[in-house]
Coordinates of C-alpha atoms in Angstrom, one line a residue:
X122 CA 29.4 -13.1 -12.1
X123 CA 29.6 -13.0 -8.1
X124 CA 27.7 -16.7 -7.6
X125 CA 30.4 -17.7 -9.6
X126 CA 33.1 -16.2 -7.2
X127 CA 33.8 -19.0 -4.8
X128 CA 33.9 -21.6 -7.4
X129 CA 36.1 -19.3 -9.0
X130 CA 38.3 -19.3 -5.7
X131 CA 37.5 -23.1 -5.4
X132 CA 39.5 -24.1 -8.5
X133 CA 42.5 -21.6 -8.1
X134 CA 42.9 -23.6 -4.6
X135 CA 42.7 -26.5 -6.2
X136 CA 45.4 -25.9 -8.8
X137 CA 47.8 -24.7 -5.7
X138 CA 46.9 -27.7 -4.2
X139 CA 47.6 -30.0 -7.2
X140 CA 51.0 -28.5 -7.7
X141 CA 52.1 -28.6 -3.8
X142 CA 51.2 -32.4 -4.0
X143 CA 52.9 -32.8 -7.3
X144 CA 56.1 -31.4 -5.5
X145 CA 55.8 -33.7 -2.4
X146 CA 55.5 -36.9 -5.1
X147 CA 58.4 -35.6 -6.7
X148 CA 60.6 -35.4 -3.4
X149 CA 59.3 -39.0 -2.7
X150 CA 60.4 -40.1 -5.9
X151 CA 63.7 -38.4 -5.6
X152 CA 63.9 -40.1 -1.9
X153 CA 63.2 -43.3 -3.5
X154 CA 60.2 -43.8 -1.8
X155 CA 57.3 -45.7 -3.7
X156 CA 54.4 -43.2 -2.3
X157 CA 55.5 -40.6 -4.3
X158 CA 53.5 -42.2 -7.1
X159 CA 50.3 -41.8 -4.9
X160 CA 51.0 -38.4 -4.6
X161 CA 51.5 -37.5 -8.1
X162 CA 47.9 -39.7 -9.0
X163 CA 46.4 -37.6 -6.6
X164 CA 48.1 -34.3 -8.0
X165 CA 46.4 -35.5 -11.4
X166 CA 42.9 -35.9 -10.0
X167 CA 42.7 -32.2 -8.9
X168 CA 43.9 -31.0 -12.5
X169 CA 41.5 -33.4 -13.6
X170 CA 38.6 -32.3 -10.8
X171 CA 39.4 -28.4 -12.2
X172 CA 39.1 -29.4 -15.8
X173 CA 35.7 -31.6 -14.9
X174 CA 34.2 -29.0 -12.8
X175 CA 34.8 -26.2 -15.5
X176 CA 32.8 -28.1 -18.0
X177 CA 30.0 -28.9 -15.5
X178 CA 29.8 -25.3 -14.8
X179 CA 29.0 -24.8 -18.4
X180 CA 25.9 -27.3 -18.2
X181 CA 22.4 -25.7 -18.2
X182 CA 20.1 -27.1 -14.7
X183 CA 16.8 -25.4 -16.2
X184 CA 13.8 -27.4 -15.3
X185 CA 13.3 -28.1 -19.0
X186 CA 16.5 -28.8 -20.3
X187 CA 16.3 -31.9 -21.9
X188 CA 18.5 -35.1 -20.2
X189 CA 21.8 -35.5 -21.5
X190 CA 23.8 -38.5 -20.5
X191 CA 27.2 -36.4 -21.4
X192 CA 26.7 -33.7 -18.8
X193 CA 25.3 -36.3 -16.0
X194 CA 28.5 -38.3 -16.5
X195 CA 30.8 -34.9 -16.6
X196 CA 29.2 -33.7 -13.4
X197 CA 29.4 -37.4 -11.6
X198 CA 32.8 -37.1 -12.4
X199 CA 33.8 -33.7 -11.1
X200 CA 32.0 -34.8 -8.0
X201 CA 33.7 -38.3 -7.5
X202 CA 37.2 -36.6 -8.6
X203 CA 36.5 -33.6 -6.2
X204 CA 35.8 -35.6 -2.9
X205 CA 38.7 -38.2 -3.7
X206 CA 41.5 -35.1 -4.5
X207 CA 40.2 -33.9 -1.0
X208 CA 41.1 -36.7 0.6
X209 CA 44.5 -36.6 -0.7
X210 CA 45.0 -33.0 0.3
X211 CA 43.7 -34.1 3.9
X212 CA 46.2 -36.6 4.0
X213 CA 48.8 -34.6 2.8
X214 CA 48.2 -32.2 5.6
X215 CA 48.1 -35.0 8.2
X216 CA 52.1 -35.2 8.7
X217 CA 52.6 -31.4 8.9
X218 CA 49.6 -30.8 11.9
X219 CA 51.8 -34.0 13.4
X220 CA 54.4 -31.9 13.4
X221 CA 53.1 -29.4 14.9
X222 CA 51.6 -31.4 18.0
X223 CA 55.7 -32.7 18.1
X224 CA 56.8 -29.6 18.9
X225 CA 54.5 -28.0 21.7
X226 CA 55.3 -30.3 24.7
X227 CA 56.3 -33.4 25.8
X228 CA 52.5 -34.9 26.2
X229 CA 51.8 -34.2 22.8
X230 CA 55.0 -35.4 21.3
X231 CA 54.7 -38.7 22.7
X232 CA 51.0 -39.0 21.8
X233 CA 51.9 -37.9 18.1
X234 CA 54.7 -39.9 17.9
X235 CA 52.3 -43.1 19.0
X236 CA 49.7 -42.1 16.4
X237 CA 52.8 -42.1 13.7
X238 CA 54.4 -45.3 15.2
X239 CA 54.3 -48.3 12.6
X240 CA 56.7 -50.6 14.3
X241 CA 53.2 -52.4 15.9
X242 CA 51.5 -53.4 12.6
X243 CA 48.3 -54.5 14.4
X244 CA 48.0 -51.3 16.5
X245 CA 48.1 -49.5 13.4
X246 CA 45.5 -51.4 11.4
X247 CA 43.0 -51.1 14.5
X248 CA 43.8 -47.3 14.8
X249 CA 43.0 -47.1 11.0
X250 CA 39.7 -48.6 11.4
X251 CA 38.9 -46.6 14.5
X252 CA 39.6 -43.4 12.1
X253 CA 37.8 -45.2 9.3
X254 CA 34.5 -45.9 11.8
X255 CA 34.3 -42.1 13.3
X256 CA 35.0 -40.8 9.7
X257 CA 32.0 -43.2 8.3
X258 CA 29.4 -42.4 11.1
X259 CA 30.6 -38.6 10.8
X260 CA 30.1 -38.4 7.3
X261 CA 26.9 -40.3 7.4
X262 CA 25.4 -37.9 9.8
X263 CA 26.2 -34.9 7.8
X264 CA 25.0 -36.2 4.6
X265 CA 21.3 -37.2 6.0
X266 CA 21.5 -34.0 7.9
X267 CA 21.9 -32.0 5.2
X268 CA 19.4 -34.0 2.6
X269 CA 16.9 -33.6 5.2
X270 CA 17.6 -29.9 5.8
X271 CA 17.4 -29.6 1.9
X272 CA 14.1 -30.7 1.9
X273 CA 12.8 -29.1 4.7
X274 CA 14.2 -25.5 3.1
X275 CA 12.5 -26.3 -0.3
X276 CA 9.5 -26.9 1.4
X277 CA 9.6 -23.7 3.1
X278 CA 10.6 -22.1 0.0
X279 CA 7.8 -23.1 -1.8
X280 CA 5.4 -22.4 0.9
X281 CA 6.5 -19.1 1.8
X282 CA 6.8 -18.1 -1.8
X283 CA 3.0 -19.1 -2.5
X284 CA 1.4 -18.3 0.7
X285 CA 1.4 -14.5 2.5
X286 CA 4.0 -14.5 5.5
X287 CA 1.3 -12.4 7.6
X288 CA -2.5 -12.7 7.0
X289 CA -5.2 -10.4 8.3
X290 CA -8.9 -12.2 8.6
X291 CA -11.6 -12.8 10.6
X292 CA -13.2 -16.0 12.0
X293 CA -16.6 -15.1 10.5
X294 CA -18.0 -16.2 7.0
X295 CA -18.4 -13.5 4.7
X296 CA -15.4 -11.2 5.2
X297 CA -15.2 -7.6 5.8
X298 CA -15.9 -4.2 4.2
X299 CA -14.1 -0.9 4.1
X300 CA -11.1 -2.3 3.5
X301 CA -9.5 -0.2 1.2
X302 CA -8.5 1.5 4.9
X303 CA -7.6 -1.2 6.5
X304 CA -5.1 -2.1 3.7
X305 CA -4.1 1.1 3.4
X306 CA -3.3 1.1 7.0
X307 CA -1.4 -2.1 7.4
X308 CA 0.4 -0.9 4.3
X309 CA 1.9 2.0 6.3
X310 CA 2.4 -0.3 9.3
X311 CA 5.2 -2.8 7.1
X312 CA 6.3 0.0 5.0
X313 CA 9.3 0.6 7.0
X314 CA 10.0 -2.8 7.3
X315 CA 9.8 -3.3 3.3
X316 CA 7.0 -5.2 3.4
X317 CA 4.3 -5.3 1.2
X318 CA 0.1 -6.2 1.3
X319 CA -2.4 -7.3 -1.3
X320 CA -6.5 -7.8 -1.2
X321 CA -7.9 -11.6 -1.5
X322 CA -11.3 -13.1 -1.7
X323 CA -11.1 -16.6 -1.0
X324 CA -13.3 -19.8 -1.4
X325 CA -14.1 -23.5 -2.3
X326 CA -15.4 -24.1 -6.0
X327 CA -15.8 -27.2 -7.8
X328 CA -14.0 -27.0 -11.4
X329 CA -15.4 -28.9 -14.6
X330 CA -14.3 -29.3 -18.2
X331 CA -15.6 -31.0 -20.9
X332 CA -14.1 -34.4 -19.7
X333 CA -13.8 -34.0 -16.0
X334 CA -14.4 -32.3 -12.7
X335 CA -12.2 -31.5 -9.4
X336 CA -12.6 -29.5 -6.5
X337 CA -10.2 -25.7 -6.4
X338 CA -9.6 -23.0 -3.9
X339 CA -10.3 -20.2 -6.1
X340 CA -8.4 -16.9 -5.1
X341 CA -9.6 -13.6 -6.0
X342 CA -6.7 -11.1 -6.3
X343 CA -5.1 -8.0 -7.5
X344 CA -3.4 -8.4 -10.3
X345 CA -1.5 -4.9 -9.8
X346 CA -0.2 -5.9 -6.5
X347 CA -0.6 -9.7 -6.1
X348 CA 3.0 -10.1 -7.5
X349 CA 4.6 -8.2 -4.6
X350 CA 2.9 -10.8 -2.1
X351 CA 3.5 -14.2 -3.6
X352 CA 5.2 -16.1 -6.5
X353 CA 2.6 -16.4 -9.0
X354 CA 4.2 -14.3 -12.0
X355 CA 7.1 -16.2 -11.3
X356 CA 5.5 -19.7 -11.3
X357 CA 3.6 -19.4 -14.7
X358 CA 4.7 -22.5 -16.7
X359 CA 2.4 -22.1 -19.7
X360 CA -0.2 -18.8 -20.8
X361 CA 0.7 -15.1 -19.8
X362 CA -0.2 -13.6 -16.6
X363 CA -1.7 -10.5 -18.2
X364 CA -4.5 -12.4 -19.9
X365 CA -6.0 -11.8 -17.2
X366 CA -6.5 -8.2 -17.2
X367 CA -7.0 -8.9 -20.9
X368 CA -9.3 -11.8 -21.5
X369 CA -10.0 -10.8 -25.4
X370 CA -6.5 -12.4 -26.3
X371 CA -7.5 -15.8 -25.0
X372 CA -10.2 -15.7 -27.5
X373 CA -8.2 -15.7 -30.2
X374 CA -4.5 -16.5 -29.7
X375 CA -1.7 -16.9 -32.5
X376 CA -0.9 -20.4 -33.8
X377 CA 2.6 -20.7 -32.2
X378 CA 1.2 -20.1 -28.9
X379 CA 2.3 -22.7 -26.3
X380 CA -0.6 -23.8 -25.0
X381 CA 0.7 -26.6 -22.4
X382 CA 3.4 -28.8 -22.1
X383 CA 4.3 -32.8 -21.9
X384 CA 5.7 -34.6 -19.4
X385 CA 9.2 -34.3 -20.1
X386 CA 8.5 -30.3 -20.8
X387 CA 7.6 -30.7 -24.6
X388 CA 5.8 -27.7 -25.6
X389 CA 2.1 -28.1 -26.8
X390 CA 1.5 -25.2 -29.5
X391 CA -2.3 -24.1 -30.3
X392 CA -1.9 -24.6 -33.9
X393 CA -3.7 -22.7 -36.8
X394 CA -7.1 -21.5 -36.3
X395 CA -9.8 -22.9 -39.0
X396 CA -11.5 -19.4 -38.6
X397 CA -8.6 -17.7 -40.6
X398 CA -8.7 -20.3 -43.2
X399 CA -8.7 -18.3 -46.9
X400 CA -10.8 -21.2 -48.0
X401 CA -13.6 -20.8 -45.7
X402 CA -16.6 -18.4 -46.6
X403 CA -16.5 -14.9 -45.2
X404 CA -20.0 -15.3 -44.1
X405 CA -19.0 -18.7 -42.1
X406 CA -15.6 -16.5 -40.9
X407 CA -18.0 -14.2 -39.1
X408 CA -20.1 -16.5 -37.8
X409 CA -17.5 -18.5 -35.9
X410 CA -16.1 -15.2 -34.6
X411 CA -19.2 -14.2 -33.4
X412 CA -19.7 -17.5 -31.7
X413 CA -16.6 -17.0 -29.5
X414 CA -17.5 -15.6 -26.2
X415 CA -15.0 -13.0 -24.1
X416 CA -14.9 -15.2 -20.8
X417 CA -12.9 -13.9 -17.9
X418 CA -9.8 -15.7 -17.2
X419 CA -8.3 -17.9 -14.7
X420 CA -4.9 -19.1 -13.6
X421 CA -4.7 -23.1 -12.6
X422 CA -2.6 -25.1 -11.2
X423 CA -0.4 -27.9 -13.5
X424 CA -2.0 -30.7 -11.5
X425 CA -5.4 -29.1 -11.8
X426 CA -5.2 -28.6 -15.4
X427 CA -4.3 -32.2 -15.9
X428 CA -7.1 -33.3 -13.8
X429 CA -9.3 -31.3 -15.8
X430 CA -7.6 -32.2 -19.2
X431 CA -7.4 -28.7 -20.1
X432 CA -4.9 -26.4 -21.8
X433 CA -4.5 -22.3 -21.9
X434 CA -7.4 -21.1 -24.0
X435 CA -9.6 -23.6 -23.0
X436 CA -13.1 -23.0 -21.0
X437 CA -13.9 -24.3 -17.7
X438 CA -16.8 -24.0 -15.5
X439 CA -16.4 -22.8 -11.8
X440 CA -19.3 -24.0 -9.4
X441 CA -19.8 -22.0 -6.0
X442 CA -21.7 -23.4 -3.5
X443 CA -23.3 -19.8 -2.2
X444 CA -25.9 -19.3 -4.8
X445 CA -29.4 -17.7 -4.7
X446 CA -32.4 -19.1 -3.4
X447 CA -34.3 -20.7 -5.3
X448 CA -37.9 -23.2 -5.8
X449 CA -35.5 -26.0 -4.6
X450 CA -33.4 -24.3 -2.0
X451 CA -30.3 -22.7 -2.2
X452 CA -29.0 -23.0 -6.0
X453 CA -25.2 -23.0 -6.5
X454 CA -23.8 -20.5 -8.7
X455 CA -21.7 -21.5 -11.9
X456 CA -20.0 -18.9 -14.1
X457 CA -17.4 -20.1 -17.4
X458 CA -13.9 -19.1 -17.4
X459 CA -11.2 -19.2 -20.2
X460 CA -7.7 -20.5 -18.7
X461 CA -5.3 -17.5 -19.4
X462 CA -2.1 -19.4 -17.7
X463 CA -1.0 -23.0 -16.0
X464 CA 1.3 -22.2 -13.1
X465 CA 3.9 -24.7 -11.3
X466 CA 4.9 -24.1 -7.8
X467 CA 6.5 -27.2 -6.9
X468 CA 3.9 -28.0 -4.3
X469 CA 1.7 -30.9 -5.4
X470 CA -1.2 -29.5 -2.7
X471 CA -1.4 -25.9 -4.5
X472 CA -1.2 -27.4 -8.1
X473 CA -3.7 -29.5 -7.4
X474 CA -6.4 -27.2 -6.2
X475 CA -5.4 -23.7 -6.7
X476 CA -7.1 -21.5 -8.9
X477 CA -6.8 -17.4 -9.4
X478 CA -9.3 -15.0 -10.9
X479 CA -9.6 -11.0 -10.6
X480 CA -10.3 -9.5 -7.2
X481 CA -13.9 -7.9 -8.6
X482 CA -14.8 -11.4 -10.2
X483 CA -14.2 -13.3 -7.4
X484 CA -16.4 -10.8 -5.4
X485 CA -19.3 -11.7 -7.7
X486 CA -18.9 -15.1 -8.1
X487 CA -19.0 -15.8 -4.4
X488 CA -21.7 -13.3 -3.7
X489 CA -19.7 -11.3 -1.3
X490 CA -20.3 -7.6 -2.6
X491 CA -17.5 -5.4 -1.9
X492 CA -16.0 -7.5 1.1
X493 CA -13.1 -9.7 1.0
X494 CA -11.7 -12.5 3.0
X495 CA -8.3 -11.4 3.8
X496 CA -5.7 -8.8 3.7
X497 CA -1.8 -11.0 2.7
X498 CA 1.1 -9.4 4.0
X499 CA 4.8 -10.4 2.8
X500 CA 8.0 -9.4 4.5
X501 CA 11.3 -8.9 3.2
X502 CA 12.8 -11.6 5.7
X503 CA 10.3 -14.4 6.5
X504 CA 12.9 -15.7 9.6
X505 CA 12.3 -12.6 11.6
X506 CA 8.6 -12.4 10.7
X507 CA 8.1 -11.7 14.5
X508 CA 8.9 -8.6 14.4
X509 CA 6.6 -7.4 11.6
X510 CA 3.6 -9.1 13.2
X511 CA 3.3 -6.9 16.3
X512 CA 2.8 -3.8 14.0
X513 CA 0.2 -5.5 11.8
X514 CA -1.6 -6.4 14.8
X515 CA -1.2 -3.1 16.5
X516 CA -2.7 -1.5 13.3
X517 CA -5.4 -4.0 12.6
X518 CA -6.4 -3.3 16.2
X519 CA -7.2 0.4 15.3
X520 CA -9.8 -0.2 13.1
X521 CA -13.7 -0.3 14.5
X522 CA -15.2 -3.6 13.0
X523 CA -18.9 -2.4 14.1
X524 CA -21.2 -3.6 16.9
X525 CA -21.4 -7.7 17.5
X526 CA -18.7 -8.2 14.9
X527 CA -15.1 -9.9 15.7
X528 CA -12.0 -7.8 15.6
X529 CA -9.1 -8.4 12.6
X530 CA -7.5 -11.6 13.6
X531 CA -3.4 -11.3 12.7
X532 CA -1.5 -14.6 11.8
X533 CA 1.8 -15.3 10.6
X534 CA 3.3 -18.2 8.9
X535 CA 4.7 -19.6 11.9
X536 CA 1.8 -20.3 14.0
X537 CA -0.3 -21.3 10.4
X538 CA 2.3 -24.1 9.5
X539 CA 3.6 -24.7 13.4
X540 CA 2.4 -28.5 13.3
X541 CA 4.4 -29.0 10.2
X542 CA 7.3 -28.1 10.8
X543 CA 7.7 -28.5 14.2
X544 CA 7.4 -32.2 12.8
X545 CA 10.3 -31.2 10.4
X546 CA 12.6 -30.1 13.6
X547 CA 11.5 -32.7 15.7
X548 CA 12.6 -35.8 13.2
X549 CA 16.1 -34.1 12.4
X550 CA 16.4 -34.1 16.3
X551 CA 16.0 -37.3 16.4
X552 CA 17.9 -38.2 13.3
X553 CA 21.1 -36.4 14.7
X554 CA 20.5 -38.7 18.2
X555 CA 20.3 -41.9 16.6
X556 CA 23.3 -41.0 14.1
X557 CA 25.3 -39.6 17.0
X558 CA 24.8 -43.5 18.1
X559 CA 26.5 -44.6 15.5
X560 CA 29.8 -42.2 16.3
X561 CA 29.6 -43.6 19.8
X562 CA 29.8 -47.0 18.6
X563 CA 32.6 -46.3 16.5
X564 CA 34.5 -44.7 19.3
X565 CA 34.4 -48.1 20.9
X566 CA 37.4 -49.0 18.8
X567 CA 39.2 -45.9 19.9
X568 CA 38.7 -47.7 23.3
X569 CA 39.9 -51.1 22.1
X570 CA 43.3 -49.2 20.4
X571 CA 44.3 -47.5 23.6
X572 CA 43.7 -50.5 25.7
X573 CA 45.9 -52.6 23.7
X574 CA 48.5 -49.8 23.3
X575 CA 48.3 -49.5 27.1
X576 CA 49.1 -53.2 27.4
X577 CA 51.8 -53.6 24.7
X578 CA 53.5 -50.2 26.0
X579 CA 53.5 -50.9 29.8
X580 CA 57.4 -50.7 29.4
X581 CA 57.6 -47.6 27.7
X582 CA 55.0 -46.4 30.4
X583 CA 57.0 -47.8 33.1
X584 CA 60.2 -46.4 32.2
X585 CA 58.5 -42.3 31.6
X586 CA 57.3 -42.6 35.0
X587 CA 60.6 -43.9 36.4
X588 CA 62.3 -40.8 34.7
X589 CA 59.9 -38.1 36.4
X590 CA 56.7 -38.2 34.3
X591 CA 53.5 -37.6 36.5
X592 CA 50.2 -39.4 36.4
X593 CA 48.4 -36.7 34.6
X594 CA 51.2 -36.7 32.1
X595 CA 50.6 -40.3 31.0
X596 CA 47.1 -39.6 30.7
X597 CA 47.2 -36.6 29.2
X598 CA 49.1 -38.7 26.2
X599 CA 47.1 -41.4 25.9
X600 CA 43.8 -38.9 25.8
X601 CA 45.7 -36.8 23.2
X602 CA 46.3 -39.8 21.2
X603 CA 42.8 -40.9 21.2
X604 CA 41.5 -37.1 20.5
X605 CA 44.4 -37.3 17.5
X606 CA 42.6 -40.6 16.2
X607 CA 39.3 -38.7 16.5
X608 CA 40.1 -35.8 15.5
X609 CA 41.4 -37.1 12.0
X610 CA 38.2 -39.6 11.5
X611 CA 36.2 -36.3 12.0
X612 CA 38.0 -34.1 10.0
X613 CA 38.0 -36.5 7.0
X614 CA 34.5 -37.7 7.6
X615 CA 32.9 -34.1 7.9
X616 CA 35.1 -32.9 4.9
X617 CA 34.1 -35.9 2.5
X618 CA 30.5 -35.0 3.5
X619 CA 30.8 -31.3 2.9
X620 CA 32.6 -32.1 -0.7
X621 CA 30.1 -34.6 -1.6
X622 CA 27.2 -32.2 -0.3
X623 CA 28.4 -29.0 -2.1
X624 CA 28.9 -31.2 -5.1
X625 CA 25.5 -32.8 -4.7
X626 CA 23.9 -29.0 -4.4
X627 CA 25.6 -27.7 -7.4
X628 CA 25.7 -30.3 -9.7
X629 CA 22.2 -32.1 -8.6
X630 CA 20.6 -35.4 -8.9
X631 CA 18.2 -35.9 -11.5
X632 CA 14.9 -37.3 -10.1
X633 CA 11.5 -38.5 -11.8
X634 CA 9.6 -35.0 -11.4
X635 CA 6.3 -37.5 -12.3
X636 CA 7.0 -39.5 -8.8
X637 CA 8.9 -37.1 -6.7
X638 CA 7.5 -33.7 -8.0
X639 CA 11.0 -32.4 -8.0
X640 CA 13.6 -32.8 -11.0
X641 CA 16.3 -32.5 -8.6
X642 CA 17.4 -33.9 -5.4
X643 CA 17.5 -30.6 -2.6
X644 CA 20.4 -30.3 -0.7
X645 CA 21.8 -27.7 1.8
X646 CA 24.9 -27.2 3.2
X647 CA 24.4 -26.1 6.3
X648 CA 28.0 -24.8 8.3
X649 CA 26.7 -24.7 12.2
X650 CA 25.2 -28.2 11.2
X651 CA 28.8 -29.2 10.2
X652 CA 30.4 -27.8 13.2
X653 CA 27.8 -29.5 15.6
X654 CA 28.5 -33.0 14.3
X655 CA 32.2 -32.2 14.4
X656 CA 32.2 -31.0 18.1
X657 CA 29.5 -34.0 18.9
X658 CA 32.0 -36.2 17.5
X659 CA 34.9 -34.8 19.2
X660 CA 33.3 -34.8 22.5
X661 CA 32.0 -38.6 22.3
X662 CA 35.8 -39.8 21.3
X663 CA 37.2 -37.4 23.9
X664 CA 35.1 -39.4 26.3
X665 CA 36.1 -42.6 25.1
X666 CA 39.9 -41.6 25.8
X667 CA 38.9 -41.3 29.6
X668 CA 39.0 -45.0 30.8
X669 CA 42.1 -46.1 29.0
X670 CA 44.0 -43.0 29.5
X671 CA 43.3 -43.6 33.6
X672 CA 44.1 -47.2 33.1
X673 CA 47.5 -46.1 31.3
X674 CA 48.2 -43.6 34.5
X675 CA 47.7 -45.9 37.4
X676 CA 50.5 -48.4 35.7
X677 CA 53.4 -48.5 38.5
X678 CA 56.8 -48.6 37.1
X679 CA 57.1 -52.0 39.5
X680 CA 54.3 -53.8 37.1
X681 CA 55.6 -52.5 34.1
X682 CA 59.2 -53.6 34.4
X683 CA 58.6 -56.5 36.5
X684 CA 59.3 -59.7 34.1
X685 CA 61.8 -56.9 31.6

């Protein structure tokens, strides 16, 4: 309900704005102006947006929801009407803002009147093109920033959801023992910050099924505390996390159990069990049930399951390079598992490689005894992990690892993913600079507009200076005029991008998950980015006004009136 509150407020404001624009349209029609029809059409767009957005809000956006053309048409119609209606509202507010500027003083009055003047059709067209150039450039910059930010935020969310925020491990192979006391000490250190910790055993293995093989990163987990650190439970697509603790149920799944999903999300059911057939001889039934062995469970990623061609309840074999010494050298250790669940994290690298088994099973499988590989820690606010990392490091430094052994190493997610996020940040900065050049190019139109206006308004400038207007006042007039043109273009561009990206973030653009591995286009609407774009556009447009304004202020009354 709280999440729907901003959307409810938006619809109420849209209704009020539609009524106001309709009143403006009727007044224009009564005054004999044909523009009243345009205002009435804009009002109808507002009411259409309210209705379409209400219908679009009722559609389901779940991952396995079937594709419905009607829902997509309603969503994009709501988005289109909303963007156009916003432009109508901004156009309706424009005369009000210019009226306010005209009442502020001499320079602002003359500058605003120049912008509103329609006597010179050529200059009016050039001014409109200048506004459009700034609007398109700022809209493109905001939109690209939002989409890139959406991909970056989605990537960060998936990385932080599937990995620990802080890892406590050692560089030497074999892990470390006496981890219960270390785990308690780290939990005590992060408890005031709301953090959680869990032990993990990690190792590489080769997974094989009856039809294929694939490499896997096997992680032994504590089933009681792993959900406090990573989102494994929430990412389960088919199967059951509890079957990892209760593998007996995997040997006799009910017929209506979903054991997999197709490319479109369609469920695959286990089907009837031949061992339960009434026509089967009881002795044969008993023999078949006796042949079914209870194997330890394993949770694997969706892509790994696809590579191995297995479903929930199927058997796979894991082969560990850490084996026993035999006559032919080190013999790899193998063990059979039964698939307890299949998870979908949204990251292909994780879904194609990760497999989770119980902690004690992993210790036995990798011949680690009672040792563990690492302690994973999660904090409530990953962006403030730098405040918790020193606490964990201080707690880890208190433990004596023994003679000749390295101390515990503490790393947070910022350090472990430094290269990735630095590249994303650099890419975002480069894109911002490149598209800012487009705004600078659009500002050249403002320079041309003001220079043409200085040429055309030479007589008026001379008269104003003859009446006592100073060079500074003339310069302020033309600077303000350029700022108004750039400001209008910036507001229209940033407003359009904000409306379009907000609509895309809410209604979404369907993507093929088999190609992009995401089902919706991620869009992140960040107010600070939009404010930065608006400020940058205004600064560029202001700088563009300096030369024409200075040329106008240096025009002498004699030169302006010489040929009049």
